[in-house]
Amino acid sequence: MNNISFEKGIECGTSIFIARSKVLIQNKQAYLPQDTLTICCRMWMTDEGICDEGQIFARTRIQFENISFVHKIEGFDELEKDQEETVDIESSLGEKLFVSIGIFEINDPCCEEKIVVEIIPEDKDQIEVISCMLHLMNASRETVKCGQLDNRFDLVKKEDFKVPLIFSKKMLIDGKTEYLPYNTLTLRCDCTFSTGLEFEKIEKAVYGLHLMPDAQTTQNGFNELSNCPTALEDFTYLYKEQILTDVKLQTKTKTFSSHKTVLIARSLKFRSLLVDEKKKTNECIDVSDLDDETVERLLLFFYNDVVKDLQYDSAYKLLKAAEIYKVQRLKMACTSFLMDNLNTSNACKLLVLADMYQDLSMKTTVEDFILEHEEEIFRSDSWEEVMDANPTLAMKTMHLKFKKKGS
């Protein structure tokens, strides 16, 4: 926040600014509660006359849109150098917005040919690409992060936006069985666009009332309750900034710092470890049964009660974590997501999971789905794996088919 004075038409003020990265990433919780930047600017004029003191409240809202889509390139191994595969995506805004996606190879003098996703807004003057996250869908229908670019820190507006994949063409073809089912490259793109100003206006102006404080002015000014961080946001800030942490969770490759009180409040398993058993060595808890990403998601849920950007694989792992560490609310959220995304490719895996954790509701839902798609599922390799690993479960599921026919 800077003080600026205008003296005889000359602008004066400080040149000290806060780094964009600190505002947008490192200390976002403090500077951008609810993605809102609040700035207080003091100005005064000096001349021969007397200027009444006043307060002016202005608001600007920048419009953003998130677009997610899946793009497939069939016959990928036949894709030639600089050959483009394009797709037009229509915005959900009232006005039409099209984004052309071009996927082509580039020669890198230091390594193999790379695959690049190029995003070109149709109206470059009004639309700016802010960020893009790319995931590759493998043969198991799991998503693998393969590219990311963030344009928020680039002060120079670009004519195009290119996101290189971490996989070269050779790497994808060599791993064709895993990455190119049916010789098809399947990419999920999650893009954020800035489409200009939604509105900008002066909301309120008050003059000559500096000796008569107006409670309503304060209430409706920049101190609005909606702009203040919530309790959950404050707790999340404690975790992200690692303030006064007093316990560590150790995976096979990484250590996570947290707060005992939060673990105790959110997980019956951690409550047992930290309170009931009263172990003296509880400053570091072994969670090597979980991977790093799952632990990070689990801890964030403990602090803010939200699971963001769930995919099938992350939801499956989180459900296992919720069962192990007795987090019922998280278990319900993950189960609901998995049931909403139940399909013939994952039904067998989810049946085994539901049976393992004795989740009757989930198991019944999966069983009904399997019987509705029995011809495709019972002929699949996944079902053969169920019969080999858990013949009793397979037998009981197939028995349901005849029981339902009999009734």
XYZ file of C-alpha atoms in Angstrom:
407
model
C 0.000 0.000 0.000
C 1.475 3.304 -1.068
C 0.831 6.899 -0.088
C 0.590 9.151 -3.135
C 0.434 12.952 -3.054
C -0.180 15.385 -5.914
C 1.724 18.621 -5.478
C 1.433 21.231 -8.236
C 0.611 18.524 -10.729
C 3.567 16.349 -9.739
C 2.913 12.737 -8.715
C 4.899 11.597 -5.701
C 5.019 8.278 -3.900
C 7.012 5.239 -2.949
C 8.400 2.770 -5.466
C 8.324 -0.167 -3.039
C 6.089 -2.953 -4.316
C 5.289 -6.464 -3.155
C 6.404 -9.274 -5.436
C 3.598 -10.864 -7.463
C 4.698 -14.336 -6.387
C 4.306 -13.386 -2.718
C 0.778 -12.090 -3.278
C -0.410 -14.842 -5.598
C 1.321 -17.900 -4.146
C 3.501 -17.595 -1.059
C 1.151 -15.524 1.096
C -2.083 -15.708 -0.854
C -4.170 -16.373 2.253
C -3.203 -13.010 3.734
C -3.278 -10.875 0.594
C -6.113 -12.489 -1.356
C -8.885 -13.740 0.951
C -11.590 -15.170 -1.297
C -9.456 -14.145 -4.312
C -10.031 -10.472 -3.512
C -7.231 -7.894 -3.422
C -8.054 -4.894 -1.214
C -5.957 -1.736 -1.586
C -6.139 1.403 0.533
C -4.768 4.465 -1.262
C -4.432 7.859 0.449
C -4.254 10.988 -1.731
C -4.194 14.669 -0.955
C -3.842 17.908 -2.887
C -2.095 21.107 -1.758
C -3.074 24.478 -3.177
C -4.267 27.837 -1.946
C -7.717 26.572 -1.144
C -9.037 24.097 1.385
C -10.126 20.662 0.206
C -12.811 18.783 2.128
C -11.740 15.368 3.346
C -13.567 12.534 1.703
C -13.683 8.794 1.230
C -14.285 7.032 -2.050
C -14.915 3.284 -2.351
C -14.319 1.706 -5.764
C -14.586 -1.895 -6.896
C -13.215 -3.752 -9.918
C -14.075 -7.338 -10.783
C -12.006 -9.301 -13.311
C -13.904 -12.029 -15.112
C -12.405 -15.510 -15.306
C -13.572 -18.725 -16.844
C -12.356 -22.270 -16.291
C -12.659 -24.684 -19.213
C -11.882 -28.406 -19.000
C -12.037 -30.774 -21.938
C -10.627 -34.037 -23.270
C -8.881 -34.223 -26.635
C -7.926 -37.473 -28.385
C -5.338 -37.964 -31.126
C -5.864 -41.269 -32.906
C -3.029 -42.918 -34.808
C -0.540 -41.037 -32.659
C 2.572 -42.890 -33.846
C 1.835 -41.659 -37.378
C 1.794 -38.014 -36.296
C 4.428 -36.295 -38.389
C 6.704 -33.444 -37.396
C 4.875 -30.076 -37.183
C 1.569 -31.752 -38.002
C -1.242 -30.150 -36.018
C -4.322 -31.661 -34.432
C -6.791 -28.935 -33.524
C -10.070 -28.683 -31.682
C -12.356 -25.711 -31.059
C -13.818 -25.299 -27.583
C -16.825 -23.068 -27.041
C -17.062 -21.001 -23.876
C -20.049 -21.151 -21.554
C -20.223 -17.339 -21.543
C -23.016 -15.551 -23.307
C -20.649 -14.361 -26.011
C -18.956 -17.009 -28.088
C -15.369 -17.783 -27.218
C -13.342 -20.272 -29.169
C -9.931 -21.634 -28.245
C -7.859 -23.465 -30.825
C -5.660 -26.232 -29.454
C -2.746 -27.246 -31.639
C -0.585 -30.245 -30.765
C 2.649 -30.537 -32.695
C 6.282 -31.564 -32.349
C 9.229 -29.265 -31.774
C 12.921 -30.021 -32.123
C 14.871 -29.438 -28.945
C 18.623 -29.328 -29.663
C 19.329 -30.799 -26.226
C 16.963 -33.748 -26.349
C 14.335 -35.630 -28.331
C 11.378 -34.170 -30.138
C 8.782 -32.859 -27.722
C 5.025 -32.619 -27.920
C 3.604 -29.139 -27.289
C 0.031 -28.020 -26.691
C -0.572 -24.537 -28.068
C -3.596 -22.550 -26.926
C -4.617 -19.659 -29.162
C -7.632 -17.529 -28.107
C -9.675 -16.295 -31.037
C -9.827 -12.756 -29.615
C -6.294 -12.095 -28.353
C -7.089 -8.492 -27.374
C -9.812 -9.393 -24.889
C -8.943 -12.929 -23.803
C -5.765 -13.968 -22.024
C -4.706 -17.476 -21.042
C -3.812 -17.513 -17.346
C -2.892 -21.133 -16.681
C -3.145 -24.623 -18.106
C -2.822 -28.078 -16.530
C -2.446 -31.175 -18.714
C -3.132 -34.782 -17.749
C -2.644 -37.897 -19.853
C -5.156 -40.726 -19.496
C -3.400 -44.096 -19.534
C -4.647 -47.583 -20.376
C -5.980 -48.032 -16.813
C -8.064 -44.846 -17.224
C -5.916 -43.154 -14.616
C -4.722 -39.589 -15.137
C -1.016 -38.777 -15.205
C 0.108 -35.161 -14.878
C 2.122 -34.363 -17.991
C 2.358 -30.576 -18.278
C 1.624 -27.289 -16.537
C 2.171 -23.605 -17.232
C 1.240 -20.540 -15.183
C 1.172 -17.148 -16.868
C 0.324 -15.073 -13.797
C 3.897 -13.932 -13.226
C 4.636 -12.882 -16.804
C 4.069 -9.145 -17.106
C 4.326 -9.241 -20.910
C 1.127 -10.380 -22.570
C 1.834 -13.217 -24.996
C 0.351 -13.757 -28.416
C 0.228 -17.514 -27.832
C 0.440 -19.925 -24.948
C 2.494 -23.115 -25.319
C 2.595 -25.951 -22.805
C 5.236 -28.647 -23.442
C 4.496 -32.194 -22.302
C 7.044 -33.816 -20.010
C 6.899 -36.841 -22.346
C 8.674 -36.818 -25.688
C 7.095 -38.579 -28.660
C 9.627 -41.408 -28.335
C 8.811 -41.897 -24.623
C 5.105 -42.179 -25.403
C 5.630 -44.639 -28.243
C 8.082 -46.726 -26.194
C 5.459 -46.882 -23.431
C 2.645 -47.414 -25.921
C 0.986 -50.185 -23.912
C 0.545 -47.869 -20.939
C 0.227 -44.397 -22.498
C -1.312 -45.008 -25.929
C -4.187 -47.484 -25.657
C -5.444 -48.261 -29.168
C -2.619 -45.997 -30.440
C -4.569 -42.990 -29.151
C -3.191 -40.114 -27.075
C -5.882 -38.871 -24.676
C -5.260 -35.529 -22.986
C -7.330 -33.709 -20.399
C -6.789 -29.939 -20.470
C -7.834 -27.688 -17.568
C -7.466 -24.041 -18.624
C -8.156 -20.728 -16.924
C -8.838 -17.629 -19.023
C -9.162 -13.959 -18.176
C -11.921 -12.452 -20.292
C -11.520 -8.838 -19.209
C -13.369 -6.705 -16.682
C -16.764 -7.838 -15.489
C -17.372 -4.403 -13.971
C -15.566 -1.409 -12.481
C -17.347 1.364 -10.646
C -17.276 3.798 -7.750
C -19.660 2.353 -5.193
C -19.687 5.105 -2.606
C -18.343 8.623 -1.984
C -18.460 10.423 1.379
C -17.286 14.029 1.950
C -16.951 16.168 5.051
C -17.945 13.422 7.486
C -14.527 12.699 8.986
C -15.644 14.158 12.333
C -18.841 12.056 12.319
C -17.925 8.381 11.951
C -20.580 6.469 10.097
C -20.900 2.862 11.208
C -22.650 1.976 7.960
C -19.752 3.414 5.954
C -17.337 1.182 7.800
C -19.610 -1.792 7.418
C -20.092 -1.383 3.689
C -16.537 -0.326 2.871
C -13.468 -2.429 2.488
C -14.082 -4.117 5.843
C -16.985 -6.169 4.582
C -17.411 -9.423 6.425
C -17.410 -11.351 3.172
C -13.847 -10.253 2.492
C -12.555 -11.543 5.813
C -11.043 -15.031 5.939
C -13.169 -17.755 7.505
C -12.055 -19.932 10.404
C -11.261 -22.780 8.007
C -9.182 -20.454 5.843
C -7.265 -19.305 8.919
C -6.592 -22.906 9.972
C -5.429 -23.745 6.440
C -3.096 -20.748 6.594
C -1.521 -22.184 9.768
C -0.821 -25.424 7.925
C 0.455 -23.896 4.689
C 2.723 -21.471 6.541
C 3.805 -24.212 8.967
C 3.129 -22.071 12.034
C 3.728 -23.770 15.428
C 3.484 -27.296 14.035
C 4.191 -29.967 16.670
C 3.896 -33.341 14.971
C 5.263 -34.932 11.789
C 3.851 -37.543 9.408
C 6.506 -39.616 7.630
C 5.879 -41.353 4.287
C 8.513 -43.379 2.467
C 9.903 -40.276 0.785
C 8.691 -37.154 2.574
C 7.911 -35.620 5.965
C 4.771 -33.514 6.567
C 4.436 -31.197 9.564
C 1.044 -30.694 11.186
C -0.706 -29.903 14.477
C -1.634 -32.588 17.003
C -4.920 -30.914 17.932
C -6.080 -30.964 14.295
C -5.154 -34.627 13.798
C -6.893 -35.564 17.047
C -10.044 -33.637 16.147
C -10.359 -35.004 12.616
C -9.184 -38.632 12.801
C -10.164 -41.354 15.258
C -7.001 -43.263 14.358
C -4.715 -40.316 15.119
C -6.735 -39.633 18.256
C -5.978 -43.165 19.410
C -2.284 -42.789 18.637
C -1.818 -39.364 20.194
C -4.207 -39.482 23.152
C -5.307 -42.979 24.093
C -1.974 -44.757 23.634
C 0.059 -41.715 24.773
C 3.186 -42.844 22.983
C 6.300 -40.920 23.879
C 7.554 -41.197 20.319
C 4.486 -39.606 18.781
C 6.347 -36.536 17.496
C 6.814 -38.477 14.239
C 4.085 -40.832 13.002
C 4.740 -43.421 10.307
C 2.243 -43.154 7.417
C 4.319 -45.070 4.887
C 1.157 -46.904 3.787
C 0.186 -43.698 1.922
C 1.894 -41.853 -0.938
C 2.933 -38.199 -0.684
C 0.055 -36.754 -2.721
C -2.557 -38.628 -0.681
C -1.077 -37.410 2.617
C -1.088 -33.832 1.327
C -4.750 -34.107 0.289
C -5.638 -35.784 3.596
C -4.030 -33.008 5.645
C -5.671 -30.252 3.603
C -9.031 -31.916 4.196
C -8.317 -31.964 7.932
C -7.831 -28.194 7.895
C -10.403 -26.912 5.384
C -12.943 -29.766 5.063
C -12.701 -29.659 1.247
C -11.366 -32.064 -1.372
C -10.500 -30.262 -4.601
C -9.831 -31.480 -8.139
C -10.674 -35.105 -7.412
C -9.906 -37.654 -10.095
C -10.668 -41.368 -9.993
C -7.172 -42.361 -8.873
C -6.882 -39.720 -6.135
C -10.399 -40.456 -4.844
C -9.626 -44.199 -4.726
C -6.460 -43.592 -2.698
C -8.154 -41.060 -0.411
C -10.975 -43.515 0.315
C -8.401 -46.051 1.474
C -6.721 -43.391 3.631
C -10.077 -42.348 5.114
C -10.815 -45.967 6.033
C -7.385 -46.574 7.576
C -7.360 -43.368 9.617
C -11.080 -43.365 10.404
C -12.213 -40.126 8.747
C -15.885 -40.771 8.087
C -16.696 -37.476 6.360
C -13.855 -37.904 3.873
C -14.854 -41.519 3.295
C -18.390 -40.447 2.372
C -17.130 -37.713 0.017
C -14.796 -40.101 -1.819
C -17.399 -42.871 -2.002
C -19.919 -40.452 -3.494
C -17.395 -39.312 -6.120
C -16.455 -42.893 -7.065
C -20.086 -43.944 -7.381
C -20.761 -40.937 -9.621
C -17.869 -42.096 -11.824
C -18.633 -45.833 -11.745
C -18.088 -47.479 -15.133
C -17.338 -50.869 -16.667
C -13.586 -50.294 -16.440
C -13.449 -49.698 -12.678
C -16.458 -51.657 -11.407
C -14.431 -54.778 -10.497
C -11.842 -52.776 -8.585
C -14.518 -50.899 -6.647
C -16.386 -54.128 -5.875
C -13.257 -55.541 -4.225
C -12.736 -52.291 -2.305
C -16.336 -52.194 -1.051
C -16.108 -55.827 0.055
C -12.768 -55.219 1.788
C -14.162 -52.345 3.870
C -17.599 -53.954 4.343
C -19.370 -50.920 2.877
C -22.770 -52.470 2.196
C -24.270 -49.444 0.435
C -21.308 -49.054 -1.913
C -21.156 -52.800 -2.544
C -24.845 -52.992 -3.428
C -24.517 -50.099 -5.880
C -21.535 -51.723 -7.606
C -23.196 -55.151 -7.692
C -26.305 -53.703 -9.338
C -24.137 -51.939 -11.912
C -22.186 -55.117 -12.684
C -25.377 -57.093 -13.238
C -26.693 -54.359 -15.544
C -23.508 -54.652 -17.625
C -22.855 -58.346 -16.985
C -21.988 -59.342 -20.528
C -19.181 -56.806 -20.860
C -17.847 -57.135 -17.296
C -17.986 -60.920 -16.912
C -16.004 -61.287 -20.155
C -13.306 -58.795 -19.079
C -9.788 -59.462 -17.827
C -10.646 -57.504 -14.668
C -13.325 -60.016 -13.746
C -10.890 -62.892 -14.248
C -8.578 -61.161 -11.773
C -11.445 -60.963 -9.261
C -12.180 -64.674 -9.686
C -8.503 -65.563 -9.188
C -7.900 -63.300 -6.190
C -11.310 -63.494 -4.507
C -13.332 -66.463 -5.806
C -15.887 -66.250 -2.989
C -16.755 -62.644 -3.841
C -16.995 -63.490 -7.543
C -19.220 -66.493 -6.847
C -21.583 -64.506 -4.598
C -21.853 -61.698 -7.152
C -22.694 -64.095 -9.987
C -25.135 -65.875 -7.689
C -27.028 -62.587 -7.328
C -27.705 -62.755 -11.047
C -29.660 -65.993 -10.691
C -31.389 -64.894 -7.496
C -32.693 -61.755 -9.226
C -33.818 -63.736 -12.244
C -35.639 -66.139 -9.940
C -37.464 -63.330 -8.169
